[in-house]
């Protein structure tokens, strides 16, 4: 089992390049099957979730040509299957985007029902409600969602909860429905806009993405395109908090600063300096940070995917902070691990009360999920001594070359697979 071994205590200093947005890429890759033409997708992150989705797509007949580490040509002319195997959805929930894409193009999809996950129960009732409103019959049989329609028609859909997944999934299916669809109370996340832009570049007619009302005029056919995915705002935000927690000075490059506003606002509030450039942000933490309160909300609010990163940073800030998680019910599991590093934290329901300590101490901790795993790496980088982080397979789902990028900023971190490799690291750092 791979682990990270980390000697903390050094401020992170330097420059880091951010890759393409994983969550945008998941939607865009699925949407690429909606044309028979070849599609070029660039700025694709080389992370596990993306590679598993590409395998799932190959399994239904999509021809995937990874022309470079960050670019792929996809051709879906010979998609012979509309049924995706459980093996893939088990590894990556977002393969549910294949329902919207297959239903839109082939008017039929069979995809295993995704289960809950480490951050809580993840219903997809709103996705299904949207497909039904577009005229699909949706049933659940033997663990599969089966969605089919003779033809899809436009509809007026109101989403009860703001959902990124439902917005993207319904938008894809509606792009190839007959007539006009209005989706209200949509998610406004940058990756919703990116998927809409991608579909529009293939000939779809989607307006309003990025606002809470999306209007779609269905088209019969989509065509080839070349498209570059937006930078990953969560990867960027993770490095911004890594700079803050280690009292560092990091230039985070290849970002869209506008997408990082909620993160930037919180960093300023706790006492960091944040400088914005056209496609970079620089975070400097020259003194001890101070407490704040934060509540996760749909975009443009503070992202739930950045909650653990601010949580570990506040564990070192002066004063008491309150972190409220309003999107997923089980996103504080990392707090127990953080407490093992000396943090003073108390979780009550969807609220964590954190009283900052001067220093965290090294410990062996376990990544409970993707973002919390990255946050524990930040905690270990800030802590005195040598920590190990177990279960880093979660982190690899969404961060490309995480340890290499951190090493580029002066971190002492190594990915290890055995006690012998741990010993080698320890010998090297003494
Ligand atoms: C996406 C992101 C995930 C991020 C989340 C919230 C991807 C692949 N994943 O997940 O990283 O943490 O947005 O920003 O982009 N809900 C329902 N019924 C539904 C769908 C959702 O009740 O049918 C609820 C969820 O339980 C949750 C809230 O809506 O409380 C938001 O979830 P949603 O935005 O759908 O999250 P995902 O799209 O799964």
Coordinates of N, CA and C in Angstrom, one line a residue, residues 11-243:
X11 N 8.7 26.1 5.1 CA 7.7 26.8 4.3 C 7.8 26.4 2.8
X12 N 6.7 26.4 2.2 CA 6.7 26.1 0.7 C 7.0 27.4 0.0
X13 N 8.0 27.3 -0.9 CA 8.4 28.5 -1.6 C 8.6 28.2 -3.1
X14 N 8.1 29.0 -4.0 CA 8.4 28.8 -5.4 C 7.2 28.9 -6.3
X15 N 7.2 28.2 -7.4 CA 6.1 28.3 -8.4 C 5.6 26.9 -8.7
X16 N 4.3 26.8 -8.9 CA 3.7 25.5 -9.3 C 2.7 25.7 -10.4
X17 N 2.6 24.8 -11.3 CA 1.7 24.8 -12.5 C 0.5 24.0 -12.2
X18 N -0.6 24.5 -12.4 CA -1.9 23.8 -12.2 C -2.4 23.1 -13.5
X19 N -2.9 21.9 -13.4 CA -3.4 21.2 -14.5 C -4.8 21.4 -14.8
X20 N -5.4 20.7 -15.8 CA -6.8 20.8 -16.2 C -7.7 20.3 -15.1
X21 N -8.9 20.9 -15.1 CA -9.9 20.6 -14.0 C -10.5 19.2 -14.1
X22 N -10.2 18.4 -13.1 CA -10.7 17.0 -13.1 C -12.2 17.0 -13.3
X23 N -12.9 17.8 -12.5 CA -14.4 17.7 -12.6 C -15.0 18.2 -13.9
X24 N -14.3 19.1 -14.5 CA -14.8 19.6 -15.9 C -14.5 18.5 -16.9
X25 N -13.3 17.9 -16.7 CA -12.9 16.8 -17.7 C -13.8 15.6 -17.6
X26 N -14.3 15.3 -16.5 CA -15.2 14.1 -16.4 C -16.5 14.4 -17.2
X27 N -17.0 15.6 -17.1 CA -18.2 15.9 -17.9 C -17.9 16.0 -19.4
X28 N -16.8 16.6 -19.7 CA -16.4 16.8 -21.1 C -16.1 15.5 -21.8
X29 N -15.4 14.6 -21.1 CA -15.1 13.3 -21.8 C -16.4 12.6 -22.1
X30 N -17.3 12.6 -21.1 CA -18.6 11.9 -21.3 C -19.3 12.5 -22.5
X31 N -19.3 13.8 -22.5 CA -20.1 14.5 -23.6 C -19.5 14.3 -25.0
X32 N -18.2 13.9 -25.0 CA -17.5 13.7 -26.3 C -18.1 12.5 -27.0
X33 N -18.8 11.6 -26.3 CA -19.3 10.5 -27.0 C -20.6 10.9 -27.8
X34 N -21.0 12.1 -27.6 CA -22.3 12.5 -28.3 C -22.1 12.9 -29.8
X35 N -20.9 12.8 -30.3 CA -20.7 13.0 -31.7 C -20.0 11.7 -32.3
X36 N -20.3 11.5 -33.6 CA -19.5 10.4 -34.3 C -18.2 10.9 -34.8
X37 N -18.0 12.2 -34.8 CA -16.7 12.8 -35.3 C -15.7 12.6 -34.2
X38 N -14.4 12.8 -34.6 CA -13.3 12.7 -33.7 C -13.2 14.1 -33.0
X39 N -13.0 14.0 -31.7 CA -12.9 15.1 -30.8 C -11.5 15.2 -30.2
X40 N -10.9 16.4 -30.2 CA -9.6 16.5 -29.5 C -9.8 17.2 -28.2
X41 N -9.3 16.6 -27.1 CA -9.5 17.3 -25.8 C -8.1 17.5 -25.2
X42 N -7.8 18.8 -24.9 CA -6.5 19.1 -24.4 C -6.6 19.6 -22.9
X43 N -5.4 19.7 -22.3 CA -5.3 20.1 -20.9 C -6.1 19.1 -20.0
X44 N -6.0 17.8 -20.4 CA -6.6 16.7 -19.7 C -5.7 16.3 -18.5
X45 N -6.2 16.3 -17.3 CA -5.3 15.9 -16.2 C -5.0 14.4 -16.2
X46 N -3.8 14.1 -15.9 CA -3.5 12.6 -15.9 C -3.7 12.1 -14.5
X47 N -4.9 11.9 -14.1 CA -5.2 11.5 -12.7 C -6.1 10.2 -12.8
X48 N -6.2 9.5 -11.7 CA -6.9 8.2 -11.8 C -8.4 8.3 -12.2
X49 N -9.1 9.2 -11.7 CA -10.5 9.3 -12.1 C -10.7 9.5 -13.6
X50 N -9.9 10.3 -14.2 CA -9.9 10.5 -15.6 C -9.6 9.2 -16.4
X51 N -8.5 8.6 -15.9 CA -8.1 7.4 -16.6 C -9.1 6.2 -16.5
X52 N -9.8 6.2 -15.4 CA -10.8 5.1 -15.2 C -12.0 5.5 -16.1
X53 N -12.4 6.7 -16.2 CA -13.5 7.1 -17.1 C -13.2 6.8 -18.5
X54 N -11.9 7.0 -18.9 CA -11.5 6.7 -20.3 C -11.6 5.2 -20.6
X55 N -11.2 4.4 -19.5 CA -11.3 2.9 -19.7 C -12.8 2.5 -19.8
X56 N -13.7 3.1 -19.0 CA -15.1 2.8 -19.1 C -15.6 3.2 -20.5
X57 N -15.1 4.3 -21.0 CA -15.6 4.6 -22.4 C -15.1 3.7 -23.4
X58 N -13.8 3.2 -23.3 CA -13.3 2.3 -24.2 C -14.1 1.0 -24.2
X59 N -14.6 0.6 -22.9 CA -15.3 -0.6 -22.8 C -16.6 -0.6 -23.5
X60 N -17.1 0.6 -23.9 CA -18.4 0.6 -24.7 C -18.1 0.9 -26.1
X61 N -16.9 0.9 -26.5 CA -16.5 1.1 -27.9 C -15.9 2.4 -28.4
X62 N -15.7 3.3 -27.4 CA -15.1 4.6 -27.8 C -13.6 4.3 -28.1
X63 N -13.1 4.9 -29.2 CA -11.7 4.8 -29.5 C -11.0 5.9 -28.9
X64 N -10.1 5.6 -27.9 CA -9.3 6.6 -27.2 C -7.9 6.6 -27.6
X65 N -7.4 7.7 -28.2 CA -6.0 7.8 -28.6 C -5.4 8.9 -27.7
X66 N -4.6 8.5 -26.7 CA -3.9 9.4 -25.8 C -2.7 9.9 -26.5
X67 N -2.9 11.0 -27.3 CA -1.7 11.5 -28.1 C -0.6 12.1 -27.3
X68 N -0.9 12.5 -26.1 CA 0.2 13.0 -25.2 C -0.4 12.8 -23.8
X69 N 0.5 13.1 -22.8 CA 0.0 12.9 -21.4 C -1.3 13.7 -21.2
X70 N -1.4 14.9 -21.8 CA -2.5 15.8 -21.5 C -3.5 16.0 -22.6
X71 N -3.4 15.1 -23.6 CA -4.4 15.3 -24.8 C -4.8 14.0 -25.3
X72 N -6.1 13.9 -25.7 CA -6.6 12.7 -26.2 C -7.5 13.0 -27.4
X73 N -7.5 12.0 -28.4 CA -8.4 12.1 -29.5 C -9.5 11.0 -29.1
X74 N -10.7 11.3 -29.3 CA -11.8 10.4 -28.9 C -12.7 10.2 -30.1
X75 N -13.0 9.0 -30.5 CA -13.9 8.7 -31.6 C -15.0 7.7 -31.1
X76 N -16.2 8.1 -31.2 CA -17.3 7.3 -30.6 C -18.2 6.8 -31.7
X77 N -17.7 6.7 -32.9 CA -18.5 6.3 -34.1 C -19.0 4.9 -33.9
X78 N -18.1 4.1 -33.2 CA -18.5 2.6 -33.1 C -18.9 2.2 -31.7
X79 N -19.6 3.2 -31.0 CA -20.1 2.8 -29.7 C -21.2 1.7 -29.9
X80 N -20.9 0.5 -29.4 CA -21.8 -0.5 -29.7 C -22.7 -0.9 -28.5
X81 N -22.3 -0.4 -27.4 CA -22.9 -0.7 -26.1 C -23.4 0.5 -25.4
X82 N -24.6 0.4 -24.8 CA -25.0 1.6 -24.0 C -25.0 1.2 -22.6
X83 N -24.4 0.0 -22.3 CA -24.4 -0.5 -20.9 C -22.9 -0.4 -20.3
X84 N -22.8 0.3 -19.2 CA -21.5 0.5 -18.6 C -21.4 -0.5 -17.4
X85 N -20.2 -1.1 -17.2 CA -20.0 -2.1 -16.2 C -19.9 -1.5 -14.8
X86 N -20.3 -2.2 -13.8 CA -20.2 -1.8 -12.4 C -18.8 -1.5 -11.9
X87 N -17.9 -2.3 -12.5 CA -16.5 -2.2 -12.2 C -16.0 -0.7 -12.2
X88 N -16.5 0.0 -13.2 CA -16.0 1.4 -13.4 C -16.7 2.4 -12.5
X89 N -18.0 2.2 -12.3 CA -18.8 3.2 -11.5 C -18.4 3.0 -10.0
X90 N -18.0 1.8 -9.7 CA -17.5 1.5 -8.3 C -16.3 2.4 -8.0
X91 N -15.5 2.5 -9.1 CA -14.2 3.3 -8.9 C -14.4 4.8 -9.0
X92 N -15.4 5.1 -9.8 CA -15.6 6.6 -10.1 C -17.0 6.9 -10.3
X93 N -17.6 7.6 -9.3 CA -19.0 7.9 -9.4 C -19.4 8.7 -10.6
X94 N -18.5 9.6 -11.0 CA -18.9 10.5 -12.1 C -19.1 9.7 -13.5
X95 N -18.9 8.4 -13.5 CA -19.3 7.7 -14.8 C -20.8 7.8 -15.0
X96 N -21.5 8.4 -13.9 CA -23.0 8.6 -14.2 C -23.2 9.6 -15.3
X97 N -22.1 10.4 -15.6 CA -22.3 11.4 -16.7 C -22.6 10.6 -18.0
X98 N -22.2 9.4 -18.1 CA -22.5 8.6 -19.3 C -24.0 8.4 -19.5
X99 N -24.8 8.5 -18.4 CA -26.2 8.3 -18.6 C -26.7 9.5 -19.5
X100 N -26.4 10.7 -19.1 CA -26.9 11.9 -19.8 C -26.4 11.9 -21.3
X101 N -25.1 11.5 -21.4 CA -24.5 11.5 -22.8 C -25.1 10.4 -23.7
X102 N -25.2 9.2 -23.1 CA -25.8 8.1 -23.9 C -27.3 8.3 -24.2
X103 N -28.0 8.8 -23.2 CA -29.4 9.0 -23.4 C -29.6 10.1 -24.5
X104 N -28.9 11.1 -24.4 CA -29.0 12.2 -25.4 C -28.7 11.7 -26.8
X105 N -27.6 10.9 -27.0 CA -27.2 10.5 -28.3 C -28.0 9.3 -28.8
X106 N -28.1 8.3 -27.9 CA -28.7 7.0 -28.4 C -30.1 6.7 -27.8
X107 N -30.6 7.7 -27.0 CA -31.9 7.6 -26.4 C -32.0 6.3 -25.5
X108 N -30.8 5.8 -25.1 CA -30.8 4.7 -24.2 C -29.5 4.6 -23.4
X109 N -29.6 4.3 -22.1 CA -28.4 4.2 -21.3 C -28.7 3.2 -20.2
X110 N -27.7 2.3 -19.9 CA -27.7 1.4 -18.8 C -26.5 1.6 -18.0
X111 N -26.6 2.2 -16.8 CA -25.4 2.5 -16.0 C -25.7 2.1 -14.6
X112 N -24.8 1.4 -13.9 CA -25.0 1.0 -12.6 C -25.3 2.2 -11.7
X113 N -26.2 2.0 -10.7 CA -26.5 3.1 -9.8 C -25.3 3.3 -8.9
X114 N -24.8 4.5 -8.8 CA -23.6 4.7 -7.9 C -24.1 4.6 -6.5
X115 N -23.2 4.1 -5.6 CA -23.6 4.0 -4.2 C -23.2 5.3 -3.5
X116 N -23.2 5.3 -2.2 CA -22.7 6.4 -1.4 C -21.2 6.5 -1.5
X117 N -20.6 7.4 -0.8 CA -19.2 7.4 -0.8 C -18.7 7.9 0.5
X118 N -17.3 8.1 0.6 CA -16.8 8.4 1.9 C -17.2 9.8 2.4
X119 N -17.7 10.7 1.5 CA -18.1 12.0 2.1 C -19.6 12.0 2.4
X120 N -20.3 10.9 2.2 CA -21.7 10.9 2.6 C -22.6 10.3 1.5
X121 N -23.9 10.3 1.8 CA -24.8 9.7 0.8 C -24.9 10.7 -0.4
X122 N -24.9 10.1 -1.6 CA -24.8 10.9 -2.8 C -26.0 10.5 -3.7
X123 N -27.2 11.0 -3.4 CA -28.4 10.6 -4.2 C -28.2 11.2 -5.6
X124 N -28.9 10.5 -6.6 CA -29.0 11.1 -7.9 C -30.4 11.3 -8.4
X125 N -31.3 11.5 -7.4 CA -32.7 11.6 -7.8 C -33.0 12.8 -8.7
X126 N -32.2 13.9 -8.6 CA -32.5 15.0 -9.4 C -32.1 14.8 -10.9
X127 N -31.0 14.0 -11.0 CA -30.6 13.6 -12.4 C -31.8 12.9 -13.1
X128 N -32.3 11.9 -12.3 CA -33.3 11.0 -12.9 C -34.6 11.8 -13.1
X129 N -34.9 12.8 -12.2 CA -36.1 13.6 -12.4 C -36.0 14.4 -13.7
X130 N -34.8 14.9 -14.0 CA -34.5 15.6 -15.2 C -34.7 14.8 -16.4
X131 N -34.2 13.5 -16.4 CA -34.3 12.7 -17.6 C -35.8 12.3 -17.8
X132 N -36.5 12.1 -16.7 CA -37.9 11.8 -16.9 C -38.7 13.0 -17.5
X133 N -38.3 14.2 -17.0 CA -39.0 15.4 -17.6 C -38.7 15.5 -19.1
X134 N -37.6 15.0 -19.5 CA -37.2 15.1 -21.0 C -37.9 13.9 -21.7
X135 N -38.7 13.1 -21.0 CA -39.5 12.1 -21.7 C -38.9 10.7 -21.6
X136 N -37.8 10.5 -20.9 CA -37.2 9.2 -20.7 C -38.0 8.4 -19.7
X137 N -38.1 7.1 -20.0 CA -38.6 6.1 -18.9 C -37.3 5.7 -18.1
X138 N -37.4 5.8 -16.8 CA -36.2 5.5 -16.0 C -36.6 4.4 -15.0
X139 N -35.9 3.3 -15.1 CA -36.2 2.3 -14.1 C -34.9 1.8 -13.4
X140 N -35.0 1.2 -12.3 CA -33.8 0.6 -11.7 C -34.0 -0.9 -11.6
X141 N -33.1 -1.6 -12.2 CA -33.2 -3.1 -12.2 C -31.8 -3.7 -12.0
X142 N -31.7 -4.6 -11.1 CA -30.5 -5.3 -10.8 C -29.3 -4.3 -10.6
X143 N -29.6 -3.2 -9.9 CA -28.5 -2.3 -9.6 C -28.2 -1.3 -10.7
X144 N -28.9 -1.5 -11.8 CA -28.6 -0.6 -13.0 C -29.7 0.5 -13.1
X145 N -29.4 1.7 -13.5 CA -30.4 2.6 -14.0 C -30.5 2.4 -15.4
X146 N -31.8 2.2 -15.8 CA -32.0 2.0 -17.3 C -32.9 3.2 -17.7
X147 N -32.3 4.0 -18.6 CA -33.1 5.2 -19.1 C -33.2 5.0 -20.6
X148 N -34.5 5.2 -21.0 CA -34.7 5.1 -22.5 C -35.9 5.9 -22.9
X149 N -35.9 6.3 -24.2 CA -36.9 7.1 -24.7 C -37.0 6.8 -26.2
X150 N -38.3 6.9 -26.8 CA -38.4 6.9 -28.2 C -37.8 8.2 -28.8
X151 N -38.2 9.3 -28.2 CA -37.5 10.5 -28.4 C -37.5 11.4 -27.2
X152 N -36.5 12.2 -27.1 CA -36.5 13.1 -25.9 C -37.1 14.5 -26.4
X153 N -37.9 15.1 -25.5 CA -38.4 16.4 -25.8 C -38.0 17.4 -24.8
X154 N -38.0 18.7 -25.2 CA -37.6 19.8 -24.3 C -38.6 19.9 -23.1
X155 N -38.1 20.5 -22.0 CA -39.0 20.5 -20.8 C -38.5 21.7 -20.0
X156 N -39.4 22.0 -19.0 CA -39.0 23.1 -18.0 C -38.8 22.3 -16.7
X157 N -37.5 22.4 -16.2 CA -37.1 21.6 -15.1 C -36.6 22.5 -14.0
X158 N -37.1 22.2 -12.8 CA -36.7 23.0 -11.6 C -35.9 22.0 -10.7
X159 N -34.7 22.3 -10.4 CA -33.9 21.5 -9.5 C -34.1 21.9 -8.1
X160 N -34.5 21.0 -7.3 CA -34.9 21.3 -5.9 C -33.6 21.7 -5.1
X161 N -32.5 21.1 -5.4 CA -31.2 21.4 -4.7 C -30.2 21.8 -5.8
X162 N -29.3 22.7 -5.5 CA -28.3 23.0 -6.5 C -27.3 21.9 -6.6
X163 N -27.3 21.3 -7.8 CA -26.5 20.1 -8.0 C -25.6 20.2 -9.3
X164 N -24.3 20.1 -9.1 CA -23.4 20.2 -10.2 C -23.7 19.0 -11.2
X165 N -23.8 17.8 -10.6 CA -23.9 16.6 -11.4 C -25.3 16.6 -12.2
X166 N -26.3 17.0 -11.5 CA -27.7 17.0 -12.2 C -27.7 18.0 -13.3
X167 N -27.1 19.2 -13.0 CA -27.1 20.3 -14.0 C -26.4 19.8 -15.3
X168 N -25.2 19.2 -15.1 CA -24.4 18.7 -16.3 C -25.1 17.6 -17.0
X169 N -25.6 16.6 -16.2 CA -26.2 15.4 -16.8 C -27.4 15.8 -17.6
X170 N -28.3 16.6 -17.1 CA -29.5 17.0 -17.8 C -29.2 17.9 -19.0
X171 N -28.2 18.8 -18.8 CA -27.8 19.6 -19.9 C -27.3 18.8 -21.1
X172 N -26.6 17.7 -20.8 CA -26.1 16.9 -21.9 C -27.3 16.2 -22.7
X173 N -28.2 15.6 -21.9 CA -29.3 14.9 -22.5 C -30.2 15.9 -23.3
X174 N -30.4 17.1 -22.7 CA -31.3 18.1 -23.3 C -30.7 18.7 -24.6
X175 N -29.4 18.6 -24.7 CA -28.7 19.2 -25.9 C -29.1 18.4 -27.2
X176 N -29.6 17.2 -27.1 CA -30.0 16.4 -28.2 C -31.5 16.0 -28.1
X177 N -32.2 16.8 -27.3 CA -33.7 16.5 -27.3 C -34.3 17.4 -28.3
X178 N -35.6 17.0 -28.7 CA -36.3 17.9 -29.6 C -36.9 19.1 -28.8
X179 N -36.6 20.3 -29.3 CA -37.2 21.4 -28.7 C -36.4 22.1 -27.6
X180 N -37.1 22.8 -26.8 CA -36.5 23.8 -25.9 C -36.5 23.4 -24.4
X181 N -35.4 23.4 -23.7 CA -35.4 23.0 -22.3 C -34.9 24.2 -21.5
X182 N -35.6 24.4 -20.4 CA -35.1 25.4 -19.4 C -34.8 24.7 -18.1
X183 N -33.6 24.8 -17.6 CA -33.3 24.2 -16.3 C -33.1 25.4 -15.3
X184 N -33.9 25.3 -14.2 CA -33.8 26.4 -13.2 C -33.1 25.9 -11.9
X185 N -32.6 26.8 -11.2 CA -31.8 26.6 -10.0 C -30.6 25.7 -10.3
X186 N -29.9 26.0 -11.3 CA -28.8 25.3 -11.8 C -27.6 25.6 -10.9
X187 N -26.6 24.6 -11.0 CA -25.3 24.9 -10.4 C -24.6 25.9 -11.3
X188 N -23.7 26.7 -10.7 CA -23.0 27.8 -11.5 C -21.5 27.6 -11.5
X189 N -21.1 26.4 -11.1 CA -19.6 26.1 -11.0 C -18.9 26.3 -12.4
X190 N -17.7 26.7 -12.3 CA -16.9 26.9 -13.6 C -16.9 25.6 -14.4
X191 N -17.0 24.5 -13.8 CA -17.0 23.3 -14.7 C -18.3 23.0 -15.4
X192 N -19.4 23.6 -14.8 CA -20.7 23.5 -15.6 C -20.5 24.4 -16.8
X193 N -19.9 25.5 -16.7 CA -19.8 26.4 -17.8 C -18.8 25.8 -18.8
X194 N -17.8 25.1 -18.4 CA -16.8 24.5 -19.3 C -17.5 23.4 -20.1
X195 N -18.3 22.6 -19.4 CA -19.0 21.5 -20.2 C -20.0 22.1 -21.2
X196 N -20.7 23.2 -20.8 CA -21.6 23.9 -21.8 C -20.8 24.4 -22.9
X197 N -19.7 25.1 -22.7 CA -18.8 25.6 -23.8 C -18.4 24.5 -24.7
X198 N -18.0 23.4 -24.1 CA -17.5 22.3 -24.9 C -18.7 21.8 -25.8
X199 N -19.9 21.6 -25.2 CA -21.0 21.1 -26.0 C -21.3 22.1 -27.1
X200 N -21.3 23.4 -26.8 CA -21.6 24.4 -27.8 C -20.5 24.4 -28.9
X201 N -19.3 24.1 -28.6 CA -18.2 24.0 -29.6 C -18.5 22.8 -30.5
X202 N -19.3 21.9 -30.1 CA -19.7 20.7 -30.9 C -21.0 21.0 -31.7
X203 N -21.6 22.2 -31.5 CA -22.8 22.5 -32.2 C -24.0 22.6 -31.3
X204 N -23.9 22.4 -30.0 CA -25.1 22.4 -29.2 C -25.5 23.9 -29.0
X205 N -26.7 24.1 -28.5 CA -27.2 25.5 -28.4 C -27.6 25.7 -26.9
X206 N -26.6 26.0 -26.1 CA -26.9 26.1 -24.6 C -26.6 27.6 -24.3
X207 N -27.5 28.2 -23.6 CA -27.3 29.6 -23.1 C -27.5 29.7 -21.6
X208 N -26.8 30.5 -21.0 CA -27.0 30.8 -19.6 C -26.2 30.0 -18.6
X209 N -25.3 29.1 -19.1 CA -24.4 28.4 -18.2 C -23.6 29.4 -17.4
X210 N -23.5 29.2 -16.1 CA -22.8 30.1 -15.2 C -23.8 31.0 -14.4
X211 N -25.1 31.0 -14.9 CA -26.2 31.6 -14.1 C -27.1 30.5 -13.6
X212 N -28.1 30.8 -12.9 CA -29.0 29.7 -12.3 C -30.1 29.3 -13.3
X213 N -30.1 29.9 -14.5 CA -31.1 29.4 -15.5 C -30.4 29.0 -16.8
X214 N -30.5 27.8 -17.2 CA -29.8 27.4 -18.4 C -30.9 27.1 -19.4
X215 N -30.7 27.6 -20.6 CA -31.7 27.4 -21.7 C -31.0 26.6 -22.8
X216 N -31.7 25.6 -23.3 CA -31.1 24.7 -24.3 C -32.0 24.5 -25.4
X217 N -31.6 24.8 -26.6 CA -32.4 24.4 -27.8 C -31.7 23.1 -28.4
X218 N -32.5 22.0 -28.4 CA -31.9 20.8 -28.8 C -31.5 20.8 -30.2
X219 N -30.5 20.0 -30.6 CA -30.0 19.9 -32.0 C -30.0 18.4 -32.3
X220 N -30.0 18.1 -33.6 CA -30.1 16.7 -34.1 C -28.8 16.0 -34.0
X221 N -27.7 16.8 -34.2 CA -26.4 16.2 -34.4 C -25.3 17.1 -33.8
X222 N -24.3 16.5 -33.2 CA -23.2 17.3 -32.8 C -22.0 16.9 -33.7
X223 N -21.0 17.9 -33.7 CA -19.9 17.6 -34.6 C -18.5 17.7 -33.9
X224 N -17.5 17.5 -34.7 CA -16.1 17.5 -34.1 C -15.7 18.8 -33.5
X225 N -14.8 18.8 -32.6 CA -14.3 20.0 -32.0 C -12.9 19.7 -31.5
X226 N -12.2 20.8 -31.1 CA -10.9 20.8 -30.4 C -11.1 21.7 -29.2
X227 N -10.8 21.1 -28.0 CA -11.2 21.9 -26.8 C -10.2 21.7 -25.7
X228 N -9.9 22.8 -25.0 CA -8.9 22.8 -23.9 C -9.6 23.0 -22.6
X229 N -9.4 22.1 -21.7 CA -10.2 22.2 -20.4 C -9.6 23.3 -19.5
X230 N -10.5 23.9 -18.7 CA -10.1 25.0 -17.8 C -9.2 24.5 -16.7
X231 N -8.4 25.4 -16.1 CA -7.5 24.9 -15.0 C -8.3 24.5 -13.8
X232 N -7.7 23.6 -13.0 CA -8.4 23.0 -11.8 C -8.4 24.0 -10.6
X233 N -9.6 24.5 -10.3 CA -9.6 25.5 -9.2 C -9.3 24.9 -7.8
X234 N -9.6 23.6 -7.7 CA -9.4 22.9 -6.4 C -8.0 22.6 -6.2
X235 N -7.3 22.1 -7.3 CA -5.9 21.9 -7.2 C -5.2 23.2 -6.8
X236 N -5.6 24.3 -7.5 CA -5.0 25.6 -7.3 C -5.2 26.0 -5.8
X237 N -6.4 25.9 -5.4 CA -6.8 26.2 -4.0 C -6.0 25.4 -3.0
X238 N -5.8 24.2 -3.3 CA -5.0 23.3 -2.4 C -3.6 23.8 -2.2
X239 N -3.0 24.2 -3.3 CA -1.6 24.8 -3.2 C -1.6 26.1 -2.5
X240 N -2.7 26.9 -2.7 CA -2.8 28.2 -2.0 C -2.8 28.0 -0.5
X241 N -3.6 27.0 0.0 CA -3.6 26.7 1.4 C -2.4 26.1 1.9
X242 N -1.7 25.3 1.0 CA -0.4 24.7 1.4 C 0.6 25.8 1.7
X243 N 0.5 26.9 0.9 CA 1.4 28.0 1.1 C 1.1 28.7 2.4

